[in-house]
Coordinates of C-alpha atoms in Angstrom, one line a residue:
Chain A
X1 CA 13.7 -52.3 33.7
X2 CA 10.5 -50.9 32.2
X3 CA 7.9 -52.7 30.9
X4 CA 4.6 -51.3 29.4
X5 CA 1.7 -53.7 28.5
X6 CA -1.4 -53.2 26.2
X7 CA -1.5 -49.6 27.9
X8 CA -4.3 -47.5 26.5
X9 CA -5.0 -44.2 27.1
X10 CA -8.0 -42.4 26.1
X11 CA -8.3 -38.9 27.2
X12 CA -12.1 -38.8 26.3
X13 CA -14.3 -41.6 26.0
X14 CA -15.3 -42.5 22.4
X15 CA -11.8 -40.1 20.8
X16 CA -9.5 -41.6 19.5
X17 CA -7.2 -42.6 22.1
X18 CA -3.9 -40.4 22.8
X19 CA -1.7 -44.0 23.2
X20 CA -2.9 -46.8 21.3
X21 CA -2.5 -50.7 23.1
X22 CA 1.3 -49.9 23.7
X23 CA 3.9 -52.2 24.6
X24 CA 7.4 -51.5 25.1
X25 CA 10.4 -53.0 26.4
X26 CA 13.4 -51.1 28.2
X27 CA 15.9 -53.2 29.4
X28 CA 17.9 -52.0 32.4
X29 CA 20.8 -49.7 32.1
X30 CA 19.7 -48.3 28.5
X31 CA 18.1 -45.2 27.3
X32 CA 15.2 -45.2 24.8
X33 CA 14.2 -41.7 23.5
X34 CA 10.5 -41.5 22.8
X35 CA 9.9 -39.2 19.1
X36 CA 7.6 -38.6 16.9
X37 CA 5.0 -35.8 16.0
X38 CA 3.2 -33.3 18.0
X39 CA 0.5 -35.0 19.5
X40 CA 1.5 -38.7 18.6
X41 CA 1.1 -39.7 22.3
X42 CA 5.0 -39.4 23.5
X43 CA 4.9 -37.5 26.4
X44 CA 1.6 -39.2 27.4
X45 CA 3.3 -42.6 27.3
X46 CA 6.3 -41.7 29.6
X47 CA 4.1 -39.7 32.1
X48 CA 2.4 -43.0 32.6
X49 CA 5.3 -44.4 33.8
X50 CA 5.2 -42.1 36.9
X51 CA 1.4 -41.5 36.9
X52 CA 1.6 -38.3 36.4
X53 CA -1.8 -39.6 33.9
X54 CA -3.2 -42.7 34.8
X55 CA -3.6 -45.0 31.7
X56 CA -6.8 -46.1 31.0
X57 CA -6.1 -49.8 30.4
X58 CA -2.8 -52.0 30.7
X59 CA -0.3 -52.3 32.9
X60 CA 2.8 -50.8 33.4
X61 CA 5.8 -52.4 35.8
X62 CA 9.0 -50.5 37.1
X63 CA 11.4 -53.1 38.1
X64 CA 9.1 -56.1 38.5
X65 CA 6.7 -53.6 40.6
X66 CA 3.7 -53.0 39.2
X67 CA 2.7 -49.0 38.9
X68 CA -0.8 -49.4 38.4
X69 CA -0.6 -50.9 42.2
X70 CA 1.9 -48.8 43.8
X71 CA 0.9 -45.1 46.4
X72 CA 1.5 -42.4 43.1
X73 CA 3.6 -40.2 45.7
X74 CA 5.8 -42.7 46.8
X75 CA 6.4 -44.1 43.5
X76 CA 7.3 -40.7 42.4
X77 CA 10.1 -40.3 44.8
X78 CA 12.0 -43.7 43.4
X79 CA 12.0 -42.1 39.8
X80 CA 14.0 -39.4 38.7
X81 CA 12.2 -36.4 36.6
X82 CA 13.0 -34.0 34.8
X83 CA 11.6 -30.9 32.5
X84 CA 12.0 -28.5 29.9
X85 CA 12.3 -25.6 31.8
X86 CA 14.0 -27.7 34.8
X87 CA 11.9 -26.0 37.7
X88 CA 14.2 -25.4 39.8
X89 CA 12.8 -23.9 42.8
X90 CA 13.7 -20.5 43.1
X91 CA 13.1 -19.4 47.0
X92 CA 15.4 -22.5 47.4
X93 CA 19.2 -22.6 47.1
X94 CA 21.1 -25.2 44.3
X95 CA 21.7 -27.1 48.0
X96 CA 18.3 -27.4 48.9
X97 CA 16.9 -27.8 45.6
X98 CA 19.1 -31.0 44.6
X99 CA 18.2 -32.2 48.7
X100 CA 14.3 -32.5 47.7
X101 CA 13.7 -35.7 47.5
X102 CA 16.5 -36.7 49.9
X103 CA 14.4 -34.6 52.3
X104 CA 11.3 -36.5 51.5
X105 CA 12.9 -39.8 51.8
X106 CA 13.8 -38.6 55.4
X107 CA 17.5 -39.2 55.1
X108 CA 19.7 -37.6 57.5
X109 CA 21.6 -34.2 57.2
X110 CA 25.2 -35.3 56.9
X111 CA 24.2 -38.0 54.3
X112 CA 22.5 -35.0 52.1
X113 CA 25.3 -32.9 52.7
X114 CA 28.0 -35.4 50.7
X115 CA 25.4 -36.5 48.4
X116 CA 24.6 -33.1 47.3
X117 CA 28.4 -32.0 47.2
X118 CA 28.8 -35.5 45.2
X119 CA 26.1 -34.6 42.5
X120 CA 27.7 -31.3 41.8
X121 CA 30.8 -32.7 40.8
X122 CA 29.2 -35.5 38.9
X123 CA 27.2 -32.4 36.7
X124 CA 30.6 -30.8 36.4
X125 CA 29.8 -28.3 39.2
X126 CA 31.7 -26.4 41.7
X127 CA 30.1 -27.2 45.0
X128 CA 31.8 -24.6 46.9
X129 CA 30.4 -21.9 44.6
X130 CA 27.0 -23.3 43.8
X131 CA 25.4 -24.5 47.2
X132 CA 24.6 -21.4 48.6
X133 CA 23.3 -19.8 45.0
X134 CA 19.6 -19.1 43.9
X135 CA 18.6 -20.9 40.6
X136 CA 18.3 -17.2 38.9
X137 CA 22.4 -16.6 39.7
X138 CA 22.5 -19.1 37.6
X139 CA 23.0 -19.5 33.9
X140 CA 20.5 -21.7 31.6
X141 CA 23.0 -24.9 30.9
X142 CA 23.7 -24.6 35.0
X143 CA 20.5 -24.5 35.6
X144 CA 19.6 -28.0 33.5
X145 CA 22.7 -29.4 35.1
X146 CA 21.3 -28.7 38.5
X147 CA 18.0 -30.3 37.4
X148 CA 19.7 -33.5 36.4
X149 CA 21.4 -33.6 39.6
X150 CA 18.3 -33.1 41.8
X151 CA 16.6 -35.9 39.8
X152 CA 19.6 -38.1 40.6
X153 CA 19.9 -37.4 44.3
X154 CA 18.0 -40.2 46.0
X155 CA 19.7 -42.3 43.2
X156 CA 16.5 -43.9 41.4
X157 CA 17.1 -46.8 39.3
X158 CA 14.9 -44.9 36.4
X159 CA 15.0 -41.6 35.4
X160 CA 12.2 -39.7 33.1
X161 CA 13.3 -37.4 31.2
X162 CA 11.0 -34.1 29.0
X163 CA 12.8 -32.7 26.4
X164 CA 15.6 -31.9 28.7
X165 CA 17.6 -29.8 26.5
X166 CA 14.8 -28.2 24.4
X167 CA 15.0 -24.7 26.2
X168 CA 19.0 -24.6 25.5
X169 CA 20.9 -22.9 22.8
X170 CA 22.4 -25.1 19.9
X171 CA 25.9 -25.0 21.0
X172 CA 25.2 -25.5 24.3
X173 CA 22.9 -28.1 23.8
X174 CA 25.2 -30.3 22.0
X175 CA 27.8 -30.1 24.5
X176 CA 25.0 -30.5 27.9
X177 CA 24.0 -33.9 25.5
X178 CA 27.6 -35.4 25.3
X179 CA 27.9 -34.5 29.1
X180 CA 24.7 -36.3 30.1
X181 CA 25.8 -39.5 28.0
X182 CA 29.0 -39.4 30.3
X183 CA 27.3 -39.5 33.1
X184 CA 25.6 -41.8 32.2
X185 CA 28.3 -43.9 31.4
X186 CA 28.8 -43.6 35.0
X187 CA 26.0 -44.3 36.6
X188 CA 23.5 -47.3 35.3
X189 CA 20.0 -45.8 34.8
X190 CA 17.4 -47.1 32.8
X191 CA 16.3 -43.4 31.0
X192 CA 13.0 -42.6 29.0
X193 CA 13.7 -39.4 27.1
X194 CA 11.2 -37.7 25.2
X195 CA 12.1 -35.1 22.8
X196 CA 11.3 -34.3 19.0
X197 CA 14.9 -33.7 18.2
X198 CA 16.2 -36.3 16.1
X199 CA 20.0 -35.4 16.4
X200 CA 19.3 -35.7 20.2
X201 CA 17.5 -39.4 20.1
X202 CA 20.3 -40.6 18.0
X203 CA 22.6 -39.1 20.1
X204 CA 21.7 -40.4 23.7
X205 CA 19.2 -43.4 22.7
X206 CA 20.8 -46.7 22.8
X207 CA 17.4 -47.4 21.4
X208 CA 14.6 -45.2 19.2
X209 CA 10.8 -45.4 19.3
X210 CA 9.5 -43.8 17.0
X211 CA 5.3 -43.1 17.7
X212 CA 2.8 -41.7 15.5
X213 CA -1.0 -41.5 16.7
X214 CA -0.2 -43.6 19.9
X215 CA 1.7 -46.6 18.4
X216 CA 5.4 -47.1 17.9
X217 CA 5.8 -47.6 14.5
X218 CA 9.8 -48.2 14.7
X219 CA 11.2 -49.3 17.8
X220 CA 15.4 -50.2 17.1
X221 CA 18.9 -48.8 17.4
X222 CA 19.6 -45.5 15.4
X223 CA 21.8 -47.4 13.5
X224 CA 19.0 -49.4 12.7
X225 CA 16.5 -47.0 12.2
X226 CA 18.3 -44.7 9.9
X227 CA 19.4 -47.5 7.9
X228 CA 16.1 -49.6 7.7
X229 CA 13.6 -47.3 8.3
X230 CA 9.8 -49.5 8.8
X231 CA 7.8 -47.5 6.9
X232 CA 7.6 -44.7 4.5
X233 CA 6.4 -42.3 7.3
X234 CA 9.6 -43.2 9.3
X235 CA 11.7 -42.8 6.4
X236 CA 10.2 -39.3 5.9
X237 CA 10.5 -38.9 9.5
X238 CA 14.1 -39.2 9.8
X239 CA 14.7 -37.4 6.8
X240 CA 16.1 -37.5 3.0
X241 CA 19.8 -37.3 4.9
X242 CA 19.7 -40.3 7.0
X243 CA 22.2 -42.0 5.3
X244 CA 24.6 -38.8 6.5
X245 CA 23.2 -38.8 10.1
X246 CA 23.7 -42.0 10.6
X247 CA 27.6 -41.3 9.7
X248 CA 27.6 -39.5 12.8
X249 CA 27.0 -42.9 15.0
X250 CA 30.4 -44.0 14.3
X251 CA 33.8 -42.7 15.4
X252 CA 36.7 -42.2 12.6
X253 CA 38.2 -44.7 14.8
X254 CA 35.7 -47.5 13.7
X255 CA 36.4 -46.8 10.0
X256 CA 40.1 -45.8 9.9
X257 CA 43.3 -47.7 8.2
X258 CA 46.6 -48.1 9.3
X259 CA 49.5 -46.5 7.7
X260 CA 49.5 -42.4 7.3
X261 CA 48.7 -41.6 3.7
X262 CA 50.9 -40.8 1.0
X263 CA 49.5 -36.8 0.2
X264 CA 46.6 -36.4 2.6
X265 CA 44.9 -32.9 1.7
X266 CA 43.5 -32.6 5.3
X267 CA 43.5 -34.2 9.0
X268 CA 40.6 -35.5 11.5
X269 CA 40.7 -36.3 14.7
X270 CA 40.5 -40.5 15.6
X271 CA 37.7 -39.1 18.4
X272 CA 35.4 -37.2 15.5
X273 CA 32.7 -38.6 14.1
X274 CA 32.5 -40.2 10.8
X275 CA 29.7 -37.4 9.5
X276 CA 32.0 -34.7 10.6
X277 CA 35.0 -36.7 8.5
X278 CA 33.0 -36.9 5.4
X279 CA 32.2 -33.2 5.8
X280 CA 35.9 -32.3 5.9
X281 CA 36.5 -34.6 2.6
X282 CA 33.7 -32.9 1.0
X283 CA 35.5 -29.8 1.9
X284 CA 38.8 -30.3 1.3
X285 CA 38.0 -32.4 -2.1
X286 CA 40.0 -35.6 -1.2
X287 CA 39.0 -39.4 -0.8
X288 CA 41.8 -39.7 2.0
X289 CA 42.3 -37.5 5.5
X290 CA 44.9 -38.4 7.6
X291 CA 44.1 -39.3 11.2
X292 CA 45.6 -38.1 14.0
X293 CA 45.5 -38.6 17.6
X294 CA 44.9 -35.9 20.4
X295 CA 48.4 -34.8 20.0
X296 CA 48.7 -34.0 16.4
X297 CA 50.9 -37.2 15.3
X298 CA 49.2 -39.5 12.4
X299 CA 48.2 -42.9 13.6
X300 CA 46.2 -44.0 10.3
X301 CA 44.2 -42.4 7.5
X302 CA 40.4 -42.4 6.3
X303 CA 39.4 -43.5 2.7
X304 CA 35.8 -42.0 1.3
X305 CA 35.3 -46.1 0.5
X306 CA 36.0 -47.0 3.9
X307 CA 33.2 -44.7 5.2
X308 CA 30.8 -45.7 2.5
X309 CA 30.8 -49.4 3.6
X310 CA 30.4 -48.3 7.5
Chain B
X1 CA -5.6 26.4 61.8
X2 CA -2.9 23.7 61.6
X3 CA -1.3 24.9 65.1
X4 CA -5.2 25.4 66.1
X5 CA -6.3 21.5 65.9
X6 CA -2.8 20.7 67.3
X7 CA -3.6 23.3 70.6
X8 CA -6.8 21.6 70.5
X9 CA -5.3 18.2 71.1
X10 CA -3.1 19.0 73.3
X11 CA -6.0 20.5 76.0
X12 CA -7.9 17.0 75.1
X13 CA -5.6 14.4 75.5
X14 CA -7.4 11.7 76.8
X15 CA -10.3 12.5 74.1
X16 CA -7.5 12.3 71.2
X17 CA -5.9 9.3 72.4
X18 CA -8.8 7.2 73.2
X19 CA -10.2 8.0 69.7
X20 CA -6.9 6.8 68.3
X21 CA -6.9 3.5 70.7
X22 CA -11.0 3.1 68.8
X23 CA -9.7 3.8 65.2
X24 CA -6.5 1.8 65.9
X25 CA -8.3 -1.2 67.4
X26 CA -11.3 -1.6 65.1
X27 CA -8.5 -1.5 62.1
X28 CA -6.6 -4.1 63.7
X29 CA -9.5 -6.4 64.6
X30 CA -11.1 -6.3 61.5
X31 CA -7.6 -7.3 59.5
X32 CA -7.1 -10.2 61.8
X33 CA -10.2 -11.6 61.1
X34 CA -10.2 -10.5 57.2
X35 CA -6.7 -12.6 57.1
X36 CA -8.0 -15.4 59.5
X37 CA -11.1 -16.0 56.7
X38 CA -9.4 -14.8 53.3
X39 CA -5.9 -16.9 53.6
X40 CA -7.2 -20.0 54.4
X41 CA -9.9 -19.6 51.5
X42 CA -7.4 -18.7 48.6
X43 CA -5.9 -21.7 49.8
X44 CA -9.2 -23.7 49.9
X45 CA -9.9 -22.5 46.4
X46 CA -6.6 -23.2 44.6
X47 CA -6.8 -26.9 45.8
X48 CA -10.5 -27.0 44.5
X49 CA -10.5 -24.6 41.4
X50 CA -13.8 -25.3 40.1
X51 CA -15.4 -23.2 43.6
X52 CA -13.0 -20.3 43.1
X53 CA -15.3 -18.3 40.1
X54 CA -18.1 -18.3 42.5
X55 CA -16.1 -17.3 45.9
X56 CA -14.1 -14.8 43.7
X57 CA -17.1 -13.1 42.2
X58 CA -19.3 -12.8 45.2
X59 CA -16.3 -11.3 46.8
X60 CA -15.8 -8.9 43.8
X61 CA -19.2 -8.0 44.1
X62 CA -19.1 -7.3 47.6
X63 CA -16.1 -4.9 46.5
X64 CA -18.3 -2.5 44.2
X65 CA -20.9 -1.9 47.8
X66 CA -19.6 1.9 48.7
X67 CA -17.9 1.4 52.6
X68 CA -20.7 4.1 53.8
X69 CA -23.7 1.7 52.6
X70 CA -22.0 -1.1 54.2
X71 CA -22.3 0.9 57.0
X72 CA -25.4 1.4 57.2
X73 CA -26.5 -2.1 56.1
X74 CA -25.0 -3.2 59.4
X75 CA -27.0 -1.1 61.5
X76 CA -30.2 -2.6 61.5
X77 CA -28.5 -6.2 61.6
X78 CA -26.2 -5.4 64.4
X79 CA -27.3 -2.4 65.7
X80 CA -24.8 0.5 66.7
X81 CA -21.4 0.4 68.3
X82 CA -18.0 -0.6 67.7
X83 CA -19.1 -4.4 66.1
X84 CA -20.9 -3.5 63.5
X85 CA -18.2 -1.4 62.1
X86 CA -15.5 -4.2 62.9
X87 CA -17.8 -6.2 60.5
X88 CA -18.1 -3.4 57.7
X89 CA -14.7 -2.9 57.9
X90 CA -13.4 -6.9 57.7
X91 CA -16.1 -6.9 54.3
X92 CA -13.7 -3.9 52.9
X93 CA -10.4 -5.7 53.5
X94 CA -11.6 -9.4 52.6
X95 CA -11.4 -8.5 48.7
X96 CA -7.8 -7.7 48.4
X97 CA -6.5 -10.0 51.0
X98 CA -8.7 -12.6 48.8
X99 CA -7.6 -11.6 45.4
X100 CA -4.1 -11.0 45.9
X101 CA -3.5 -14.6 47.9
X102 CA -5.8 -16.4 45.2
X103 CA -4.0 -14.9 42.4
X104 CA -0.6 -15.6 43.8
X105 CA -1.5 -18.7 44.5
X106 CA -2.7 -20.1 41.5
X107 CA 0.1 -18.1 39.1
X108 CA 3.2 -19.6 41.2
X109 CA 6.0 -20.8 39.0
X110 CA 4.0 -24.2 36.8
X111 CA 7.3 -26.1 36.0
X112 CA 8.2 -26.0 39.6
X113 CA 5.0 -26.8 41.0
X114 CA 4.9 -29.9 38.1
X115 CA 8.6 -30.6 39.2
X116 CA 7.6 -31.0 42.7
X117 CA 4.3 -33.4 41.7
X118 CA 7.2 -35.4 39.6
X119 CA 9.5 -35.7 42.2
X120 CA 7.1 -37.5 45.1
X121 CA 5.4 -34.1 46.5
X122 CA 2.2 -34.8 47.8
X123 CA -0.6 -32.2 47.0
X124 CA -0.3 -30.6 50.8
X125 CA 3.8 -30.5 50.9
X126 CA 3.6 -28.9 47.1
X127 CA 1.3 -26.0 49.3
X128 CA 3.3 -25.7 52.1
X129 CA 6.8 -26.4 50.5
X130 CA 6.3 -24.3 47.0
X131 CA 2.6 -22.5 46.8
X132 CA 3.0 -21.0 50.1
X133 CA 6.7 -19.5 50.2
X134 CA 6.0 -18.7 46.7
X135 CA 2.8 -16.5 46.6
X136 CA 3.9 -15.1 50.1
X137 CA 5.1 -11.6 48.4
X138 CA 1.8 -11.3 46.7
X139 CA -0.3 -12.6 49.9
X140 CA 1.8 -9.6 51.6
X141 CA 0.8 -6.9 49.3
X142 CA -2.7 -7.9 49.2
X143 CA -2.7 -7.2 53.1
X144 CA -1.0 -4.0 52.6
X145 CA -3.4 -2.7 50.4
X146 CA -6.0 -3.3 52.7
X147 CA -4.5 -2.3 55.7
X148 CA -4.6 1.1 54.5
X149 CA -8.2 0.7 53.2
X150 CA -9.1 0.1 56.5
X151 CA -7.4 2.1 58.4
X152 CA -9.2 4.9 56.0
X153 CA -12.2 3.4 56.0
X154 CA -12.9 3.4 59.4
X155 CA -13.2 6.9 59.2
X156 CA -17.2 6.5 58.3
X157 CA -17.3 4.6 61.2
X158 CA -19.2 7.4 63.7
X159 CA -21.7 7.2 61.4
X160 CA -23.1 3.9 63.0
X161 CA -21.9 4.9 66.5
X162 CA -18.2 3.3 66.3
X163 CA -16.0 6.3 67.5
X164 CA -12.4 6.3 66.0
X165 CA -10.7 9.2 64.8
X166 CA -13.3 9.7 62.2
X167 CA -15.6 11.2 65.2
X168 CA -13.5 14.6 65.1
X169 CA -14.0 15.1 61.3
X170 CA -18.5 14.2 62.2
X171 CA -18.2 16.7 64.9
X172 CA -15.8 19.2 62.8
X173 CA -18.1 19.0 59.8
X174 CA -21.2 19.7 62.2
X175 CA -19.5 22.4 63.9
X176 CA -18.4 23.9 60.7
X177 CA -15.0 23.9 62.4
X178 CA -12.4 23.1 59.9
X179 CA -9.4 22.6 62.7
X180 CA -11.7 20.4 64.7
X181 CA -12.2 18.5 61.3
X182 CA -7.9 18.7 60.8
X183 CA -7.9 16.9 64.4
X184 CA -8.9 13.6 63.2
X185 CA -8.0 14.0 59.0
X186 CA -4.7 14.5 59.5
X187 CA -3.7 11.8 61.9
X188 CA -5.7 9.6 59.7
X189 CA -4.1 10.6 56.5
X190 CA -0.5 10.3 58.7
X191 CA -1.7 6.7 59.7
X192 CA -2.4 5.3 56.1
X193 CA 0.7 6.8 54.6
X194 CA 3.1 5.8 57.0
X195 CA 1.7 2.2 57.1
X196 CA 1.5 2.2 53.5
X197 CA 5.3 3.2 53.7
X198 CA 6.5 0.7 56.5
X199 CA 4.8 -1.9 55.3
X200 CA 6.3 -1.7 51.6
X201 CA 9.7 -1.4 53.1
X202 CA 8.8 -4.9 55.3
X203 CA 7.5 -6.0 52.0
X204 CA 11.5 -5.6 50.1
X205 CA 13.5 -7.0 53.4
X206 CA 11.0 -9.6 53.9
X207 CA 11.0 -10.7 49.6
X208 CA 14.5 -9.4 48.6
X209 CA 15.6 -12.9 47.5
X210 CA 12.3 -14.6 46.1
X211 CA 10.7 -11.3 44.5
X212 CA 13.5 -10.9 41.6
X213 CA 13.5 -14.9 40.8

């Protein structure tokens, strides 16, 4: 768990300050993304969680520990990081990279060896190919992958993460995000993710803060957010098609109906998302699709009303 | 006049070689002690940017001073002999040693070195474990660059007394004896471009992996 207290930071004394008597809550196990504006104190906030910038007032606590206390570099090593452009090392192989901060921690060979084999697989990674490899063999996506499994090897309860995906293609983006939420599905971390991408905060963030000139403004579930945005600058924020990204918080499954339909014009898949339905209705100019399961047989159908009152 | 100066070295052996042992060992102790001072201060001034602009331009500025007035600036302050030229000749390699280390240094890879102050890296391990291995390629070419200075530079050295190779081409040019001259420019000239040569091919087996990152 994370808490931040009345933190302050001011850069400069007498500006403005860059994060504004903050307080936030993370509880364990859950991922908030941090978004707003360039400048609105984001990436400030969660660097102060692993003083990489010292706040000027407040305190923060990591687990019932408080940071403000704690030796910076051993701190560091109990909390997973990762960047925008990964920084990987490159005169070290994917082995030795994702061994870091085992190696800091002093743990002993054979133990590094299965974790790091263990990682790969848990990035979708084949060991035998990768370990001996230099990070420029290796492609972009491969090389965030790898970062997310060196910030995972010494298994920290909290993992910081900097616009993870910002230096990725679209397509691949999108696919790396649904990937990362697997994982972790998998294994409980409580994640800060900053990132000015709004399709990415809903996608990943159990919970949204939304910050603007060092204070959180909006601090809920997408769900939430999109629905009952707290202000007008949120609304505006999140945009005049809300209503539509919000659709894509909910499965077809959550909104479907039994019984196949009499003269569906088109089908979806019970695993797509209800913005991706609507799309295909729009489409297809129907107020029913039929819904079908992996393996093409129809287990139900999807009105246009049943999607409206999601 | 070619096979002349090589007639001529063969009747003076022990002349040719013990100029060759002088040139060889004045080059060589002056690098050590160029690397010994220059290495440890790109290092010193990375950690503690706000002292590199001075240390950088004094040693720039010790760059523009032509070798030969070096030379002679020595003399009075160290008299004649083999030392004052060793210190002339460390002044001529400290810039590029200096530069290139500094430089490469301070221009390693940022996300990495941020990634290693995120991950628990204390401010010595990020030098040792990713500055170092990093700016090792550019640290090397600095030091080739001024091998070869030296080793041609220490040509002017019999001007202040400090024997070397450079003594033949003083004696050829008083002479007016052009293959006496040849005796030491050639050797010279064959010293600087074959070090140049073995040095860059150290430099690609030494770097292969970490140069194309």
């Amino acid at each position: 768990m994370i808490r931040m207290e009345n933190v302050t930071k001011r850069y400069d004394a007498g500006a403005a300050p860059s994060v504004d008597n903050l307080t936030l809550e993370v509880p364990e196990g859950s991922t908030v993304a941090l978004i707003g504006p360039s400048g609105c104190g984001k990436t400030t906030t969660m660097r102060m969680i692993n003083r990489l910038i010292e706040p000027t007032e407040g305190r923060i606590f990591v687990n019932g520990e408080d940071v403000t206390k704690a030796d910076p570099v051993q701190l560091r090593r109990h909390i997973g990081y990762v960047i925008q452009n990964v920084g990987l090392f490159p005169h070290m192989t994917i082995a030795e990279n994702i061994a870091a901060v085992p190696n800091l921690l002093g743990w002993d060979q054979p133990k590094i060896v299965k974790r790091t084999e263990e990682l790969l697989g848990l990035v979708g990674l084949d060991p035998q190919e990768m370990l001996k490899r230099y990070p420029r063999q290796l492609s972009g996506g491969q090389r965030q992958r790898i970062g997310v499994a060196r910030a995972l090897a010494a298994d920290p309860a909290v993992l910081l993460m900097d616009e993870p995906f910002g230096a990725i293609d679209p397509i691949a983006r999108a696919r790396l995000q649904d990937e990362f939420k697997q994982i972790l599905k998998r294994v409980r971390k409580t994640v800060v993710l900053v990132t000015h991408d709004l399709d990415e905060a809903i996608r990943l963030g159990d919970r949204i803060a939304i910050m603007r000139a060092g204070k959180i403004v909006q601090y809920d579930t997408p769900d939430a957010v999109l629905s009952n945005p707290a202000d007008e600058f949120v609304a505006n924020f999140v945009g005049i098609d809300r209503a539509i990204k919000r659709l894509s918080l909910f499965s077809v499954a959550d909104a479907m109906l039994a019984g196949a339909p009499s003269s569906p014009a088109a089908s979806v898949a019970a695993s797509a998302n209800l913005r991706e339905a609507l799309s295909l209705m729009v489409a297809a100019n129907s107020d029913v699709l039929a819904v079908v399961d992996t393996g093409g047989i129809v287990t139900g159908h999807l009105t246009r009303n049943a999607i409206f009152a999601i | 006049m070619l096979s002349k100066a090589f007639f001529w070295v063969v009747d003076h052996q022990t002349e040719f070689f013990r100029a060759l042992g002088q040139h060889l060992l004045m080059s060589g102790v002056s690098m050590a002690i160029a690397l010994a001072i220059a290495l440890p201060l790109a290092v010193l001034i990375v950690n503690y940017g706000r002292f590199a602009f001075g240390v950088i331009n004094t040693i720039n500025g010790l760059r523009t001073i032509p070798s030969l007035a070096i030379l002679a600036i020595m003399m009075p302050l160290l008299g004649i002999g083999i030392m004052p030229s060793i210190v002339a000749l460390t002044v001529l390699a400290l810039p590029p040693i200096l530069l290139n280390a500094y430089v490469g240094l301070r221009d390693v890879d940022a996300d990495a070195v941020e990634a290693a102050i995120g991950m628990g890296m204390s401010r010595s391990q990020v030098l040792r474990k990713i500055r170092i291995p990093l700016a090792a390629p550019a640290m090397f070419a600095g030091a080739r660059t001024a091998a070869v200075q030296v080793l041609a530079g220490a040509t002017l050295a019999p001007f202040i007394g400090g024997g070397g190779l450079g003594d033949f081409i003083a004696t050829g040019i008083g002479m007016m004896d052009t293959s006496r001259l040849l005796v030491g420019a050639v050797p010279i000239a064959i010293l600087a471009l074959s070090t140049e040569l073995i040095l860059g091919r150290v430099e690609k087996h030494l770097f292969a992996e970490s140069t194309t990152a």
